[in-house]
Coordinates of C-alpha atoms in Angstrom, one line a residue:
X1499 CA -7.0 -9.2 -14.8
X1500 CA -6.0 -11.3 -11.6
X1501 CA -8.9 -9.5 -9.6
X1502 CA -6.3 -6.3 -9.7
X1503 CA -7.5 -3.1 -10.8
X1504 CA -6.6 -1.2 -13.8
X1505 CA -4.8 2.2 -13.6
X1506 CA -7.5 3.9 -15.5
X1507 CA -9.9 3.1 -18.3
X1508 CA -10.2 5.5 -21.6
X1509 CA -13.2 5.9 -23.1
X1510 CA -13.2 8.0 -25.8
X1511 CA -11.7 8.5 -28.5
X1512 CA -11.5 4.4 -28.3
X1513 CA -12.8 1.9 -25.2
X1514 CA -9.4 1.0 -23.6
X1515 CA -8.4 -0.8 -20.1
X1516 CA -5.1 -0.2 -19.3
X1517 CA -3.4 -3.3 -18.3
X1518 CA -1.3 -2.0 -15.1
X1519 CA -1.8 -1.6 -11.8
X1520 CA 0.3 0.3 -8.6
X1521 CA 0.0 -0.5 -4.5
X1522 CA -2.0 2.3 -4.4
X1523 CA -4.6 1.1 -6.7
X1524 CA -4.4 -2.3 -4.8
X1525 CA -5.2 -1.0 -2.0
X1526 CA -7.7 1.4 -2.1
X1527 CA -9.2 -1.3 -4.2
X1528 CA -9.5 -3.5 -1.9
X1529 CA -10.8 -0.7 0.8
X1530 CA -13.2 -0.1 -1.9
X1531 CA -14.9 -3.4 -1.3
X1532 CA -15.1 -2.9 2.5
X1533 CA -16.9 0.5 1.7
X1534 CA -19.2 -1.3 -0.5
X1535 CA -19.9 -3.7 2.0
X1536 CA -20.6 -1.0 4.7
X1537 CA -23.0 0.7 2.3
X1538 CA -25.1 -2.8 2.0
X1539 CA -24.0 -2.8 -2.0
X1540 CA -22.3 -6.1 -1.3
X1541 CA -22.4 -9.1 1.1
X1542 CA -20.6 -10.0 3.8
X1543 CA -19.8 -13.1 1.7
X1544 CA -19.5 -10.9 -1.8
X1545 CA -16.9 -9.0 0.2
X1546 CA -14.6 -12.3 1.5
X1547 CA -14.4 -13.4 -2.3
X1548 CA -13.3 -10.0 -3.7
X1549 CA -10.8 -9.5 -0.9
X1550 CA -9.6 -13.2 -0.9
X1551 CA -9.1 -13.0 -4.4
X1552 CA -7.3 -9.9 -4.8
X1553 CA -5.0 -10.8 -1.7
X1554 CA -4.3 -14.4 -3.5
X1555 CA -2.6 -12.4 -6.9
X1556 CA -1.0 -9.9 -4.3
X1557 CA 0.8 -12.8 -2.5
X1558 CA 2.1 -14.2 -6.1
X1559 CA 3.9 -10.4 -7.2
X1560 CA 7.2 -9.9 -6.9
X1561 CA 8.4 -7.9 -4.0
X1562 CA 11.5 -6.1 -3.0
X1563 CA 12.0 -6.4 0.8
X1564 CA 8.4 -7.1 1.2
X1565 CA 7.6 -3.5 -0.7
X1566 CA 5.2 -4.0 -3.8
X1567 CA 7.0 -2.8 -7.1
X1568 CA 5.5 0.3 -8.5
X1569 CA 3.7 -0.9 -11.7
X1570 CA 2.8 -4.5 -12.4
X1571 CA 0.9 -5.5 -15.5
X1572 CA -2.2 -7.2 -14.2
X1573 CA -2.3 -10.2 -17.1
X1574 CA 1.2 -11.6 -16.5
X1575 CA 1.7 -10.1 -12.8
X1576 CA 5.2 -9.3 -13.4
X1577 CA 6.2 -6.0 -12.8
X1578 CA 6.7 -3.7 -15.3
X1579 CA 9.9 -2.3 -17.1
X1580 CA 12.0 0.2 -15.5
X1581 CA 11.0 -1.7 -11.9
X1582 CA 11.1 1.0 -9.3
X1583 CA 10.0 0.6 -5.0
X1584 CA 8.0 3.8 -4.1
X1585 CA 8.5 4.5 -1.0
X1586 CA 4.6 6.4 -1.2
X1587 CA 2.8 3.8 -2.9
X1588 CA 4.4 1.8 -0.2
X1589 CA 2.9 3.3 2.9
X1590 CA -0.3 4.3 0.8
X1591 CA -0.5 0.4 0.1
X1592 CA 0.1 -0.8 4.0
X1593 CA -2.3 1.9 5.4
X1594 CA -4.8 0.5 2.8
X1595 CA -4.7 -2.7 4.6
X1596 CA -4.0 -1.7 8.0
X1597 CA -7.7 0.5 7.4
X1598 CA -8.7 -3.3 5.8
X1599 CA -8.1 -5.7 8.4
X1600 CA -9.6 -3.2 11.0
X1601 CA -12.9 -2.7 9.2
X1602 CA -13.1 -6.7 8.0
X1603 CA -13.7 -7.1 12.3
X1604 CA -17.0 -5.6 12.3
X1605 CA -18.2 -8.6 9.9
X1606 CA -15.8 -11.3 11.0
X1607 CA -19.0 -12.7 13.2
X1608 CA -20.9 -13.1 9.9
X1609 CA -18.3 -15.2 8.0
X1610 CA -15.3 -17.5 9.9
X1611 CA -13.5 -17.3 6.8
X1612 CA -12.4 -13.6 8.2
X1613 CA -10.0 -14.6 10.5
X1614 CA -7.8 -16.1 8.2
X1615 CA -8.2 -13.1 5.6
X1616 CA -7.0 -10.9 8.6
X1617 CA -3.7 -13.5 9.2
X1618 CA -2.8 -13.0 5.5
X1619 CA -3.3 -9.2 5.3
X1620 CA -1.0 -9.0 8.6
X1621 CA 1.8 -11.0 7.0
X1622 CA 1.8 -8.8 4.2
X1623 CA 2.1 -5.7 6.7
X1624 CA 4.4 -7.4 8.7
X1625 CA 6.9 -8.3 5.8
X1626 CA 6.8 -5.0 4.3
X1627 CA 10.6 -3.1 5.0
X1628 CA 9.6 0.9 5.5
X1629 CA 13.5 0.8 6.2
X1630 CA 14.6 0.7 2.8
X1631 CA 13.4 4.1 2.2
X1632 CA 14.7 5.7 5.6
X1633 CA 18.1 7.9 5.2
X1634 CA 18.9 8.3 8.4
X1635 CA 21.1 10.5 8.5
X1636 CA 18.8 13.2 7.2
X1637 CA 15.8 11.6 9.4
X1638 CA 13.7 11.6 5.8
X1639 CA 12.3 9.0 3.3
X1640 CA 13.6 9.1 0.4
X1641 CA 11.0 8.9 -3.0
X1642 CA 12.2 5.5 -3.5
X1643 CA 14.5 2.6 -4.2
X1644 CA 15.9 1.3 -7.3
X1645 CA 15.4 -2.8 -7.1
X1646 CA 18.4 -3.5 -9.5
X1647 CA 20.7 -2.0 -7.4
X1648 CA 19.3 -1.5 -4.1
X1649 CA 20.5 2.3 -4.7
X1650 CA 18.1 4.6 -3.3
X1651 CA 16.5 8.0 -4.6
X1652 CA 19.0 11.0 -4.1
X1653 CA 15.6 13.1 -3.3
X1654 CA 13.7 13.0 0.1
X1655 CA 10.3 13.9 1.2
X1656 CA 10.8 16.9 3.7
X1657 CA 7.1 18.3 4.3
X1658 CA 4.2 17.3 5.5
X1659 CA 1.9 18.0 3.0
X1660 CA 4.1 16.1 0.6
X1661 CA 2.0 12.6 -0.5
X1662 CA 4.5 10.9 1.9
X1663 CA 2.6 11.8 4.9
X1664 CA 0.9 8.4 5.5
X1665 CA 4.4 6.6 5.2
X1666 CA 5.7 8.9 7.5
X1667 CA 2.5 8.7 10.1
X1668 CA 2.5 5.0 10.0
X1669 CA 6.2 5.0 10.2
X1670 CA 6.4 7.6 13.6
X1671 CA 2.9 5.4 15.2
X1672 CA 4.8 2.1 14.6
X1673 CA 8.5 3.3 15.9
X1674 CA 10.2 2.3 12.8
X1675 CA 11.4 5.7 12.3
X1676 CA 12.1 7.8 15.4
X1677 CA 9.6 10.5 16.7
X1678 CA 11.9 13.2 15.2
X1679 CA 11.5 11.9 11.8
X1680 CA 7.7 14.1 12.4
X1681 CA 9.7 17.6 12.9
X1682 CA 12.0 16.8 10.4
X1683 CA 8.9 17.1 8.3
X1684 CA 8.6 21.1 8.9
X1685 CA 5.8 20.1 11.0
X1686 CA 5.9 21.6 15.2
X1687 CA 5.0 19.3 17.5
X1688 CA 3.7 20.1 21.1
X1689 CA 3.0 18.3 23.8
X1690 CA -0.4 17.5 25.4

């Protein structure tokens, strides 16, 4: 399937793969490998192909201002019907391989192919618009973005404990939101 994972597999009452796959899968995926790789299970060189392969179907899909759609069939890599941007499987997905590219260091000594895995996994950070999702006028992301129209979701993510939280964290970290985005996230903040 592309080296992309499937959404889930059934077992019973019949054997079946499903054929889909979201950012989030993608991503902790591909973080999957690195764990495998810090747990001796895989090579250093085991982990390059499975991470260079995966990255080589991710830079083929369809993206909407650099955001992964929220389903893709993994046999066709088109995304699937009803094409929505989410703006959580978004951040999950760039956090993912933010967390990647950090822990593919510690091995880039073993294997000079790293270096260049790093490069591709920045562009893919780097081209991916959290702006999109950001009303800001209410200083909240909203859930997510309708590609056809460009029209975003008329409902916002407002607490912290909401699955938003890493797209909001990464957002405040990297300035692309402002700082007050955090308390607009019934969150206190104090100062150290």
């Amino acid at each position: 399937n592309n080296y992309l994972p499937p959404d889930n597999v059934q077992f019973a009452p019949v054997m079946r793969i499903c054929r889909r796959t979201s950012p989030t899968n993608i991503g902790m995926m591909l973080l999957s490998c690195l764990a495998a790789r810090d747990f001796d299970i895989i090579s250093t060189g085991g982990l390059v192909k499975r991470v260079s392969r995966t990255l080589c179907s991710i830079e083929k899909l369809e993206k909407y201002h650099g955001n992964l759609y929220n389903w893709y069939d993994t046999d066709t890599l088109k995304p699937s019907s009803n094409p929505f941007i989410s703006s959580v499987d978004s951040g999950n997905f760039v956090c993912c391989l933010v967390a990647l590219k950090e822990g593919l260091k510690e091995f880039s000594s073993e294997n000079h192919e790293i270096p260049s895995l790093i490069k591709r996994i920045e562009k893919l950070i780097d081209e991916t618009d959290f702006t999109i999702f950001y009303n800001k006028s209410k200083g909240l992301f909203v859930i997510g973005v309708d590609p056809e129209n460009g029209k975003s979701s008329e409902n916002h993510y407002d607490m912290l404990m909401s699955e938003a939280r890493l797209l909001s964290y990464y957002a405040v970290a990297k300035r692309i939101v402002p700082k007050k985005h955090w308390r607009n996230l019934s969150r206190t903040m104090k100062r150290h």
